[in-house]
Tab-separated table of C-alpha atoms in Angstrom:
chain	number	residue	atom	x	y	z
O	1	MET	CA	-0.077	0.120	-0.125
O	2	THR	CA	1.358	3.513	-0.883
O	3	LYS	CA	1.374	6.094	1.196
O	4	LEU	CA	-1.018	7.913	-0.605
O	5	GLU	CA	-3.334	4.697	0.040
O	6	ALA	CA	-2.445	4.443	3.376
O	7	LEU	CA	-3.667	7.946	3.749
O	8	ILE	CA	-7.422	7.632	1.948
O	9	ALA	CA	-7.654	4.497	4.262
O	10	TRP	CA	-6.651	6.348	7.243
O	11	ALA	CA	-8.851	9.294	6.321
O	12	ARG	CA	-11.839	6.844	5.472
O	13	LEU	CA	-11.458	5.441	8.883
O	14	GLN	CA	-11.498	8.483	10.935
O	15	GLY	CA	-14.745	9.496	9.473
O	16	ALA	CA	-14.143	11.083	5.994
O	17	SER	CA	-16.350	10.556	3.209
O	18	LEU	CA	-14.570	11.224	-0.551
O	19	ASP	CA	-17.289	11.123	-3.189
O	20	HIS	CA	-17.121	8.177	-5.746
O	21	ARG	CA	-16.274	10.618	-9.080
O	22	ILE	CA	-13.576	12.163	-7.551
O	23	LYS	CA	-9.760	10.292	-7.191
O	24	VAL	CA	-6.250	12.406	-5.637
O	25	GLU	CA	-3.803	11.867	-7.997
O	26	LEU	CA	-0.703	13.655	-10.310
O	27	SER	CA	-1.893	17.353	-10.761
O	28	LEU	CA	-0.476	19.272	-13.871
O	29	LEU	CA	-0.477	22.310	-11.571
O	30	GLY	CA	2.579	20.344	-9.627
O	31	GLY	CA	2.750	17.316	-7.149
O	32	LEU	CA	-1.126	15.557	-6.473
O	33	GLY	CA	-4.590	17.098	-6.766
O	34	ILE	CA	-8.231	15.919	-6.656
O	35	ILE	CA	-9.310	15.249	-9.981
O	36	ALA	CA	-12.809	14.098	-11.416
O	37	THR	CA	-13.501	10.914	-12.677
O	38	GLN	CA	-16.944	11.805	-13.578
O	39	ASP	CA	-18.847	14.677	-14.829
O	40	ILE	CA	-20.364	16.223	-11.408
O	41	PRO	CA	-23.231	19.116	-11.638
O	42	GLU	CA	-23.022	21.870	-9.633
O	43	ASP	CA	-23.234	22.367	-5.958
O	44	SER	CA	-22.332	18.593	-4.995
O	45	ILE	CA	-20.466	18.219	-1.908
O	46	VAL	CA	-17.417	16.016	-3.125
O	47	LEU	CA	-15.443	15.492	0.123
O	48	ARG	CA	-16.561	15.881	4.327
O	49	VAL	CA	-14.084	15.481	6.835
O	50	PRO	CA	-15.134	15.546	10.256
O	51	GLN	CA	-14.109	18.456	12.665
O	52	SER	CA	-12.234	15.953	14.992
O	53	SER	CA	-10.281	14.803	12.070
O	54	THR	CA	-8.543	18.285	11.095
O	55	TYR	CA	-5.869	19.417	13.136
O	56	ASP	CA	-6.063	23.722	14.640
O	57	ILE	CA	-4.581	24.589	17.877
O	58	GLN	CA	-7.597	23.345	19.916
O	59	THR	CA	-7.814	19.644	18.073
O	60	LEU	CA	-4.093	19.087	18.526
O	61	LEU	CA	-4.507	20.083	22.513
O	62	GLU	CA	-7.114	17.439	23.052
O	63	TYR	CA	-5.088	15.123	20.785
O	64	THR	CA	-1.752	15.656	22.992
O	65	GLU	CA	-3.609	15.122	26.606
O	66	GLU	CA	-4.641	11.400	24.916
O	67	LEU	CA	-1.032	11.224	24.154
O	68	LYS	CA	-0.089	12.111	27.437
O	69	LYS	CA	-1.699	9.318	29.064
O	70	GLN	CA	0.038	6.726	26.628
O	71	ASN	CA	3.615	7.981	27.464
O	72	GLU	CA	5.222	10.209	29.721
O	73	ASP	CA	7.925	11.403	26.998
O	74	VAL	CA	4.843	13.233	25.512
O	75	SER	CA	4.657	16.363	27.980
O	76	LYS	CA	8.333	17.156	28.320
O	77	VAL	CA	8.771	16.585	23.836
O	78	ILE	CA	5.865	19.115	22.952
O	79	ASN	CA	6.744	21.433	25.899
O	80	GLY	CA	9.884	21.772	25.350
O	81	VAL	CA	9.483	22.176	21.389
O	82	LEU	CA	6.451	24.771	21.759
O	83	THR	CA	8.459	27.035	24.539
O	84	LEU	CA	11.342	27.557	21.905
O	85	ILE	CA	9.306	28.668	18.844
O	86	SER	CA	10.664	31.966	18.375
O	87	SER	CA	7.560	33.837	16.791
O	88	PRO	CA	4.774	32.180	17.525
O	89	THR	CA	1.839	32.301	15.588
O	90	GLU	CA	-1.529	29.852	14.783
O	91	THR	CA	0.725	28.495	11.821
O	92	THR	CA	4.107	28.152	13.819
O	93	VAL	CA	2.046	26.564	16.649
O	94	ILE	CA	0.701	23.706	14.297
O	95	ARG	CA	4.006	23.245	12.726
O	96	GLY	CA	5.726	22.958	16.898
O	97	TYR	CA	3.078	20.528	17.033
O	98	ILE	CA	3.943	18.448	14.199
O	99	TRP	CA	7.552	18.375	14.947
O	100	SER	CA	6.446	17.282	18.315
O	101	PHE	CA	5.110	14.151	16.648
O	102	SER	CA	7.919	13.447	14.127
O	103	ILE	CA	10.038	13.449	17.352
O	104	LEU	CA	7.560	11.472	19.578
O	105	GLN	CA	7.342	9.142	16.624
O	106	SER	CA	11.248	8.867	16.256
O	107	MET	CA	11.018	7.631	19.562
O	108	GLY	CA	8.970	4.761	19.537
O	109	VAL	CA	5.875	6.296	20.626
O	110	SER	CA	2.517	4.994	18.912
O	111	MET	CA	1.382	7.480	16.645
O	112	ASP	CA	-1.295	5.379	14.922
O	113	LEU	CA	-3.988	8.396	14.897
O	114	ILE	CA	-1.837	10.641	13.174
O	115	LYS	CA	0.785	8.515	11.262
O	116	PRO	CA	-0.643	8.308	7.719
O	117	TYR	CA	-0.954	12.006	7.471
O	118	MET	CA	2.865	12.571	9.064
O	119	ASP	CA	4.183	10.417	6.388
O	120	ILE	CA	2.255	12.574	3.790
O	121	LEU	CA	3.828	15.800	5.429
O	122	LEU	CA	7.303	14.140	5.578
O	123	SER	CA	7.128	13.166	1.961
O	124	THR	CA	5.662	16.721	0.758
O	125	GLU	CA	7.323	18.515	-1.864
O	126	ILE	CA	9.184	21.612	-1.502
O	127	PHE	CA	10.905	24.682	-2.736
O	128	ASP	CA	14.142	23.621	-1.205
O	129	VAL	CA	17.724	25.421	-1.434
O	130	GLU	CA	21.605	25.420	-0.057
O	131	GLU	CA	21.494	27.884	2.254
O	132	ASP	CA	25.080	29.096	1.607
O	133	LEU	CA	24.022	29.782	-2.464
O	134	GLU	CA	24.695	33.280	-3.749
O	135	LEU	CA	21.717	33.894	-5.836
O	136	SER	CA	20.046	37.150	-7.844
O	137	ASP	CA	16.628	35.946	-7.565
O	138	SER	CA	14.698	38.037	-4.580
O	139	PHE	CA	11.879	35.400	-4.287
O	140	VAL	CA	14.952	32.328	-3.534
O	141	GLN	CA	16.733	35.094	-1.245
O	142	TRP	CA	14.017	35.225	0.756
O	143	GLN	CA	13.526	31.100	0.920
O	144	ILE	CA	17.223	31.150	1.929
O	145	ASN	CA	16.569	33.205	4.576
O	146	GLN	CA	13.405	31.819	5.600
O	147	LYS	CA	15.485	28.095	5.708
O	148	LYS	CA	18.090	29.924	8.235
O	149	ARG	CA	15.121	30.916	10.255
O	150	VAL	CA	13.808	27.271	10.792
O	151	ILE	CA	17.008	26.020	10.884
O	152	ALA	CA	18.264	28.161	13.810
O	153	GLU	CA	15.015	27.743	15.609
O	154	HIS	CA	15.676	23.970	15.018
O	155	THR	CA	19.038	24.408	16.728
O	156	ASP	CA	17.543	26.516	19.646
O	157	ILE	CA	15.761	22.678	20.750
O	158	VAL	CA	18.392	20.890	19.965
O	159	ARG	CA	20.940	22.819	22.282
O	160	ALA	CA	18.538	22.953	24.827
O	161	HIS	CA	17.444	18.998	24.653
O	162	PRO	CA	20.418	17.508	23.167
O	163	GLU	CA	18.716	13.927	23.478
O	164	LEU	CA	15.653	15.112	20.515
O	165	ALA	CA	18.767	15.827	18.056
O	166	GLN	CA	18.670	12.511	16.650
O	167	HIS	CA	15.235	12.228	16.718
O	168	LEU	CA	14.624	15.082	14.101
O	169	SER	CA	16.957	16.477	11.509
O	170	PRO	CA	17.472	19.884	10.117
O	171	LYS	CA	16.586	18.464	6.624
O	172	ASP	CA	13.123	17.034	8.226
O	173	ALA	CA	12.683	20.089	10.386
O	174	PHE	CA	12.414	22.367	7.301
O	175	ARG	CA	10.511	19.869	4.916
O	176	LEU	CA	7.807	19.750	7.839
O	177	HIS	CA	7.924	23.337	8.625
O	178	GLN	CA	7.057	24.075	4.476
O	179	ALA	CA	4.169	21.623	4.552
O	180	VAL	CA	2.966	22.929	7.395
O	181	LYS	CA	2.795	26.612	5.475
O	182	SER	CA	1.541	25.495	2.603
O	183	ARG	CA	-1.078	23.364	3.949
O	184	VAL	CA	-2.777	25.197	6.182
O	185	LEU	CA	-6.190	26.645	5.294
O	186	GLU	CA	-8.552	29.478	7.220
O	187	ILE	CA	-11.464	27.392	8.679
O	188	PRO	CA	-14.763	29.101	9.749
O	189	HIS	CA	-16.376	28.390	12.985
O	190	ALA	CA	-19.545	29.487	13.962
O	191	LEU	CA	-19.120	31.410	17.693
O	192	GLU	CA	-21.406	29.601	20.572
O	193	GLY	CA	-24.521	30.731	20.635
O	194	ASP	CA	-25.000	33.115	17.975
O	195	GLU	CA	-28.344	32.363	16.570
O	196	LYS	CA	-26.789	34.744	13.371
O	197	TYR	CA	-24.074	32.509	12.655
O	198	GLN	CA	-21.238	34.983	13.375
O	199	PHE	CA	-17.777	33.519	13.301
O	200	THR	CA	-14.499	33.036	13.216
O	201	THR	CA	-11.440	31.569	11.555
O	202	ARG	CA	-9.069	29.425	12.941
O	203	VAL	CA	-5.926	27.895	10.828
O	204	THR	CA	-6.010	24.457	10.202
O	205	LEU	CA	-4.539	21.530	8.706
O	206	VAL	CA	-7.432	19.307	6.996
O	207	PRO	CA	-6.107	16.471	5.588
O	208	MET	CA	-7.859	15.208	1.876
O	209	LEU	CA	-8.827	18.876	1.583
O	210	ASP	CA	-5.481	20.038	1.570
O	211	PHE	CA	-4.422	17.751	-1.895
O	212	ALA	CA	-6.994	20.684	-3.765
O	213	ASN	CA	-5.002	22.947	-5.701
O	214	HIS	CA	-5.366	26.727	-6.019
O	215	ALA	CA	-6.689	28.184	-9.021
O	216	ARG	CA	-7.780	32.032	-9.568
O	217	ASP	CA	-10.975	30.854	-11.504
O	218	ASN	CA	-11.985	28.038	-8.651
O	219	ASN	CA	-14.260	25.790	-9.742
O	220	ALA	CA	-15.323	24.731	-6.013
O	221	VAL	CA	-15.045	25.959	-2.286
O	222	PHE	CA	-14.405	24.843	1.210
O	223	ASP	CA	-16.884	25.469	3.960
O	224	VAL	CA	-18.422	24.417	7.351
O	225	ASP	CA	-21.464	22.423	7.061
O	226	LYS	CA	-23.839	24.052	9.949
O	227	GLU	CA	-25.374	20.904	10.586
O	228	THR	CA	-22.672	18.139	11.421
O	229	LYS	CA	-19.502	20.777	11.572
O	230	GLU	CA	-17.859	18.908	9.024
O	231	VAL	CA	-15.391	20.373	6.408
O	232	ILE	CA	-16.581	20.448	3.115
O	233	LEU	CA	-15.534	20.667	-0.026
O	234	ARG	CA	-18.352	21.985	-2.952
O	235	VAL	CA	-18.384	22.209	-6.401
O	236	THR	CA	-19.384	25.909	-7.336
O	237	ARG	CA	-20.021	25.093	-11.071
O	238	ASP	CA	-20.680	21.794	-13.306
O	239	VAL	CA	-17.060	19.933	-13.423
O	240	SER	CA	-16.375	17.685	-16.169
O	241	LYS	CA	-14.793	14.349	-16.332
O	242	SER	CA	-10.709	14.621	-15.857
O	243	THR	CA	-11.061	18.311	-14.628
O	244	GLU	CA	-9.004	19.350	-11.712
O	245	ILE	CA	-11.115	20.100	-8.783
O	246	CYS	CA	-9.373	23.710	-7.312
O	247	ILE	CA	-10.405	26.073	-4.305
O	248	CYS	CA	-9.070	29.746	-4.048
O	249	TYR	CA	-6.271	30.259	-1.610
O	250	SER	CA	-6.277	33.985	-1.677
O	251	PRO	CA	-8.012	36.426	-3.580
O	252	SER	CA	-4.268	38.240	-3.461
O	253	ASN	CA	-2.806	38.842	-6.860
O	254	ASP	CA	0.192	39.246	-5.072
O	255	MET	CA	2.584	36.565	-6.556
O	256	GLY	CA	5.181	37.531	-3.750
O	257	MET	CA	2.384	36.432	-1.064
O	258	PHE	CA	1.641	33.013	-2.387
O	259	PHE	CA	5.697	32.256	-2.704
O	260	ARG	CA	6.438	33.251	0.550
O	261	THR	CA	2.890	31.440	2.586
O	262	TYR	CA	2.334	28.592	-0.001
O	263	GLY	CA	6.268	27.808	-1.897
O	264	PHE	CA	4.824	28.744	-5.607
O	265	ILE	CA	3.523	31.297	-7.814
O	266	PRO	CA	0.490	31.159	-10.001
O	267	SER	CA	0.673	32.115	-13.574
O	268	VAL	CA	-1.540	34.815	-12.861
O	269	GLY	CA	-1.436	38.079	-10.628
O	270	GLU	CA	1.182	40.946	-10.051
O	271	TYR	CA	4.850	39.553	-10.119
O	272	GLU	CA	7.599	42.536	-8.120
O	273	TRP	CA	10.667	41.386	-10.697
O	274	VAL	CA	13.747	42.876	-8.564
O	275	LEU	CA	16.579	43.625	-11.248
O	276	PRO	CA	19.977	41.900	-10.891
O	277	ASN	CA	23.218	43.279	-10.687
O	278	PHE	CA	21.588	46.415	-10.716
O	279	ASN	CA	24.766	48.937	-10.679
O	280	GLU	CA	26.999	46.476	-13.511
O	281	ILE	CA	24.005	46.485	-15.521
O	282	VAL	CA	22.662	49.685	-15.758
O	283	ASN	CA	26.763	51.030	-16.191
O	284	CYS	CA	26.936	48.368	-19.330
O	285	THR	CA	23.957	49.624	-20.708
O	286	LYS	CA	24.540	53.698	-20.147
O	287	ASN	CA	28.082	53.024	-21.177
O	288	THR	CA	29.389	54.324	-17.778
O	289	GLU	CA	32.270	52.955	-15.426
O	290	ASN	CA	31.548	52.352	-11.383
O	291	GLU	CA	28.519	54.933	-11.463
O	292	ASP	CA	26.532	53.760	-8.047
O	293	TYR	CA	22.984	53.931	-9.709
O	294	LEU	CA	22.017	51.821	-6.784
O	295	ARG	CA	22.630	55.161	-4.675
O	296	MET	CA	21.445	57.186	-6.964
O	297	ALA	CA	18.414	54.878	-7.359
O	298	LYS	CA	17.576	55.663	-3.589
O	299	TRP	CA	17.703	59.659	-4.083
O	300	LEU	CA	15.208	59.734	-7.010
O	301	ARG	CA	12.893	57.445	-5.269
O	302	VAL	CA	13.312	54.692	-8.267
O	303	THR	CA	13.213	51.242	-7.437
O	304	PRO	CA	15.424	48.901	-8.845
O	305	LYS	CA	12.403	46.469	-9.912
O	306	VAL	CA	9.436	46.218	-12.024
O	307	THR	CA	5.944	45.093	-11.650
O	308	LEU	CA	4.532	42.440	-14.146
O	309	HIS	CA	0.829	42.223	-14.162
O	310	ALA	CA	0.099	39.071	-15.715
O	311	SER	CA	-3.613	37.753	-16.999
O	312	LYS	CA	-4.408	34.358	-19.128
O	313	GLU	CA	-4.299	37.161	-22.384
O	314	ASP	CA	-1.443	39.558	-21.573
O	315	VAL	CA	1.277	40.663	-19.565
O	316	LYS	CA	1.771	44.497	-18.360
O	317	VAL	CA	4.609	46.348	-17.490
O	318	ASP	CA	4.262	48.936	-14.456
O	319	LEU	CA	7.057	51.580	-14.983
O	320	THR	CA	5.199	54.274	-13.473
O	321	GLU	CA	6.048	53.089	-9.715
O	322	SER	CA	9.348	52.375	-10.258
O	323	ARG	CA	10.155	55.216	-12.032
O	324	LEU	CA	13.335	53.223	-13.640
O	325	PRO	CA	13.679	55.708	-17.174
O	326	LEU	CA	14.787	58.469	-14.632
O	327	LEU	CA	18.001	56.485	-13.878
O	328	MET	CA	18.379	56.956	-17.968
O	329	ILE	CA	18.374	60.512	-18.306
O	330	PRO	CA	21.996	61.422	-19.538
O	331	GLY	CA	24.455	63.524	-17.592
O	332	LEU	CA	22.986	61.991	-13.710
O	333	THR	CA	26.085	61.471	-11.458
O	334	TYR	CA	26.142	60.242	-8.319
O	335	TYR	CA	28.220	62.687	-5.596
O	336	ALA	CA	29.704	60.528	-2.624
O	337	GLY	CA	30.786	64.006	-1.404
O	338	TRP	CA	27.216	65.675	-0.724
O	339	ARG	CA	27.913	64.665	3.167
O	340	ASN	CA	30.838	67.162	3.337
O	341	GLU	CA	27.938	70.069	1.709
O	342	LYS	CA	26.946	70.949	5.344
O	343	ALA	CA	26.007	74.418	4.797
O	344	ASP	CA	23.783	73.772	1.380
O	345	ILE	CA	21.931	71.154	3.645
O	346	GLU	CA	21.525	73.216	6.704
O	347	GLU	CA	20.177	75.850	4.857
O	348	ASP	CA	17.710	74.100	2.953
O	349	GLU	CA	16.708	71.505	5.752
O	350	GLN	CA	16.709	71.829	9.765
O	351	ASP	CA	18.160	68.602	11.253
O	352	ILE	CA	17.344	65.720	9.126
O	353	GLU	CA	21.210	65.135	7.981
O	354	GLU	CA	21.648	62.148	10.220
O	355	LEU	CA	18.370	61.112	8.896
O	356	ILE	CA	19.565	60.872	5.290
O	357	VAL	CA	22.381	58.867	6.362
O	358	GLU	CA	20.691	56.285	7.613
O	359	GLU	CA	17.984	56.248	4.590
O	360	GLU	CA	20.837	56.259	1.949
O	361	GLU	CA	22.105	53.169	3.739
O	362	ASN	CA	18.327	51.430	3.698
O	363	GLY	CA	15.695	52.713	1.444
O	364	VAL	CA	14.202	55.402	-0.476
O	365	ILE	CA	15.571	58.915	0.758
O	366	LEU	CA	11.844	60.710	1.478
O	367	SER	CA	12.828	63.416	4.163
O	368	THR	CA	14.366	65.886	1.231
O	369	GLU	CA	13.189	66.771	-2.220
O	370	THR	CA	16.743	68.103	-2.860
O	371	ALA	CA	18.708	65.326	-4.149
O	372	TYR	CA	21.832	66.144	-2.794
O	373	GLY	CA	23.659	62.871	-3.714
O	374	VAL	CA	22.629	63.328	-7.401
O	375	VAL	CA	23.981	66.202	-10.250
O	376	TYR	CA	22.975	67.327	-13.274
O	377	GLU	CA	25.631	70.001	-14.872
O	378	ASP	CA	27.075	70.774	-11.308
O	379	ALA	CA	23.407	71.530	-9.717
O	380	TYR	CA	21.696	69.430	-7.022
O	381	VAL	CA	18.640	67.429	-8.998
O	382	SER	CA	15.335	68.780	-7.594
O	383	VAL	CA	13.359	65.275	-7.205
O	384	PRO	CA	9.593	66.260	-7.820
O	385	ASN	CA	10.742	68.684	-10.960
O	386	ILE	CA	13.776	66.342	-12.637
O	387	LEU	CA	12.411	66.000	-16.051
O	388	GLU	CA	12.033	69.693	-16.323
O	389	GLN	CA	15.639	70.433	-14.689
O	390	THR	CA	16.969	67.915	-17.216
O	391	TRP	CA	14.914	69.099	-20.175
O	392	GLU	CA	13.016	65.964	-20.509
O	393	ASP	CA	9.669	66.694	-19.747
O	394	SER	CA	8.201	66.433	-23.353
O	395	GLU	CA	6.289	63.501	-25.109
O	396	ASN	CA	8.973	62.990	-26.874
O	397	GLY	CA	11.520	63.507	-23.984
O	398	ILE	CA	9.915	60.553	-22.383
O	399	ARG	CA	9.414	58.569	-24.677
O	400	GLU	CA	13.530	58.674	-25.573
O	401	LEU	CA	13.956	57.797	-21.734
O	402	VAL	CA	11.670	54.865	-22.075
O	403	LYS	CA	13.546	53.609	-25.308
O	404	LEU	CA	16.774	53.853	-23.523
O	405	THR	CA	14.916	51.874	-20.635
O	406	ILE	CA	13.897	48.822	-22.777
O	407	PRO	CA	18.014	47.888	-23.173
O	408	LEU	CA	18.440	47.877	-19.417
O	409	LEU	CA	15.397	45.515	-19.149
O	410	THR	CA	16.732	43.225	-21.902
O	411	ARG	CA	20.134	42.376	-19.976
O	412	ALA	CA	18.292	42.335	-16.852
O	413	ALA	CA	16.277	39.415	-18.244
O	414	GLU	CA	18.984	37.702	-20.091
O	415	ALA	CA	20.902	38.352	-16.932
O	416	SER	CA	18.294	36.666	-14.554
O	417	LYS	CA	17.576	34.008	-16.575
O	418	SER	CA	21.360	33.163	-16.834
O	419	ALA	CA	21.810	33.296	-13.442
O	420	ASP	CA	18.582	31.233	-13.026
O	421	THR	CA	20.094	28.305	-14.960
O	422	THR	CA	23.084	28.506	-12.709
O	423	THR	CA	21.039	28.319	-9.394
O	424	LEU	CA	18.937	25.402	-10.678
O	425	ALA	CA	22.622	23.394	-11.612
O	426	ALA	CA	23.679	24.209	-8.005
O	427	THR	CA	21.047	23.209	-6.191
O	428	ALA	CA	19.898	19.921	-8.346
O	429	ILE	CA	22.931	18.394	-6.599
O	430	GLN	CA	21.492	18.344	-3.010
O	431	HIS	CA	17.303	19.217	-4.043
O	432	ASP	CA	14.654	17.771	-5.961
O	433	THR	CA	14.278	20.796	-7.810
O	434	GLN	CA	10.542	20.550	-9.402
O	435	GLN	CA	9.593	23.356	-7.070
O	436	MET	CA	11.785	25.576	-8.195
O	437	ARG	CA	11.808	24.429	-11.742
O	438	ASN	CA	7.943	25.209	-11.768
O	439	TYR	CA	9.206	28.820	-10.072
O	440	PHE	CA	11.686	29.987	-12.633
O	441	ARG	CA	8.977	28.492	-15.386
O	442	VAL	CA	6.669	30.917	-14.734
O	443	LYS	CA	8.969	33.611	-13.589
O	444	HIS	CA	11.085	33.438	-17.331
O	445	GLU	CA	7.181	33.343	-19.109
O	446	LEU	CA	6.460	36.594	-17.501
O	447	LEU	CA	10.059	38.075	-18.578
O	448	THR	CA	9.849	36.861	-22.575
O	449	HIS	CA	6.395	38.421	-22.699
O	450	LEU	CA	7.932	41.790	-21.086
O	451	LEU	CA	10.473	41.691	-23.541
O	452	GLU	CA	7.830	41.354	-26.483
O	453	HIS	CA	6.594	44.872	-25.742
O	454	SER	CA	7.243	47.465	-28.058
O	455	THR	CA	7.994	51.236	-27.201
O	456	ARG	CA	4.658	52.187	-27.535
O	457	ASP	CA	3.291	49.622	-25.154
O	458	PHE	CA	5.246	50.715	-22.663
O	459	ILE	CA	4.604	54.544	-22.988
O	460	ASP	CA	0.888	53.549	-22.807
O	461	MET	CA	1.614	51.964	-19.758
O	462	ILE	CA	3.140	54.800	-18.097
O	463	SER	CA	0.641	57.467	-16.842
O	464	HIS	CA	3.615	59.742	-14.777
O	465	LEU	CA	6.918	59.719	-13.675
O	466	GLN	CA	7.091	62.794	-11.272
């Protein structure tokens, strides 16, 4: 019996009811999914899971109390893990319980009531990457930092309780972290004694329902049956045979949110692409040498990134928010000696020099409208009036700036794709890279659409640059 078959058999024993017209199998969206084996009419309920077979903080606490009656190690392990959670949230507390159960299972404690589900969590395909890789992709960088935080938390537990080290490896700790984070859902619960069905939500693991993949144009929803309290999966329109049944994890258009929360990005939404090797690429595009465009960008309130709005039909590019074309104005230079111009700063501003220094080292400089760190024809640049000051405020001037920006985006996209290929090759040595390949596939499709736009397309997408 496979792990999946064991899970389905276990779920049925726990009271779950699976419609005979569905099955769990490989999905075109990646991993496993719920597929219709026959035509299913609108409003059909295809899955029921008893509340007692779901895992939120309350039900996990109840399950733990039962385990404590069987083994004296249970309380010590669970308390030891939960008290060392660095940032307690509903999700991380649930993950703490799952870590504890994995440890107890390794110690030989009988975990029959949850073992098939634990086996699935431990075999979940995740987006994994080596912590010491030097990468240019901002999303993968975020994932590396996330992994470092999880490993650090695991290290704290092992340092405090050395006897647990052999029962939960850093690799399994991160896999379970990712598995829990990607599977939890917010399940509604009616408030007791409220006749108008006011409800709250609890972050919950729901075995079987968590095989349902995300789709923006979902054909199903999950809810709670008011009478039985069961979590149900109901199709919202007719579903034909062989079609995957999908729910909507979130109405958000932010692909970054999906990546950080669920470990993948959908093909539709908003993707914030951070341009790699920014100084090198801008210098190459503008035929300059060693110009500090990153610092110049902070002064001009330019962000070295582009937002791509992807729909089923098209990909639109937002240069307005990033103000990227402003960096292409000929003659702009970074003035590293601006800190020595105390008289100029004090004449214009009051007590903000330290704030400006801090902003230049961190994010965008917002405390002054005079860019003391950027000069044009030996004069400080006025951020609100930069186009007028540099004689680029005509439609033709803006068009020329956009034309100059396109080669920059082309170089950045090519550099990004090349770096991603290197990343995949380096990661494949240690990890199954299917999740990463899927991420880069969607990203590269977006970049390809970006490079297909004409100058006119970009002009139409810019409402203003000031």
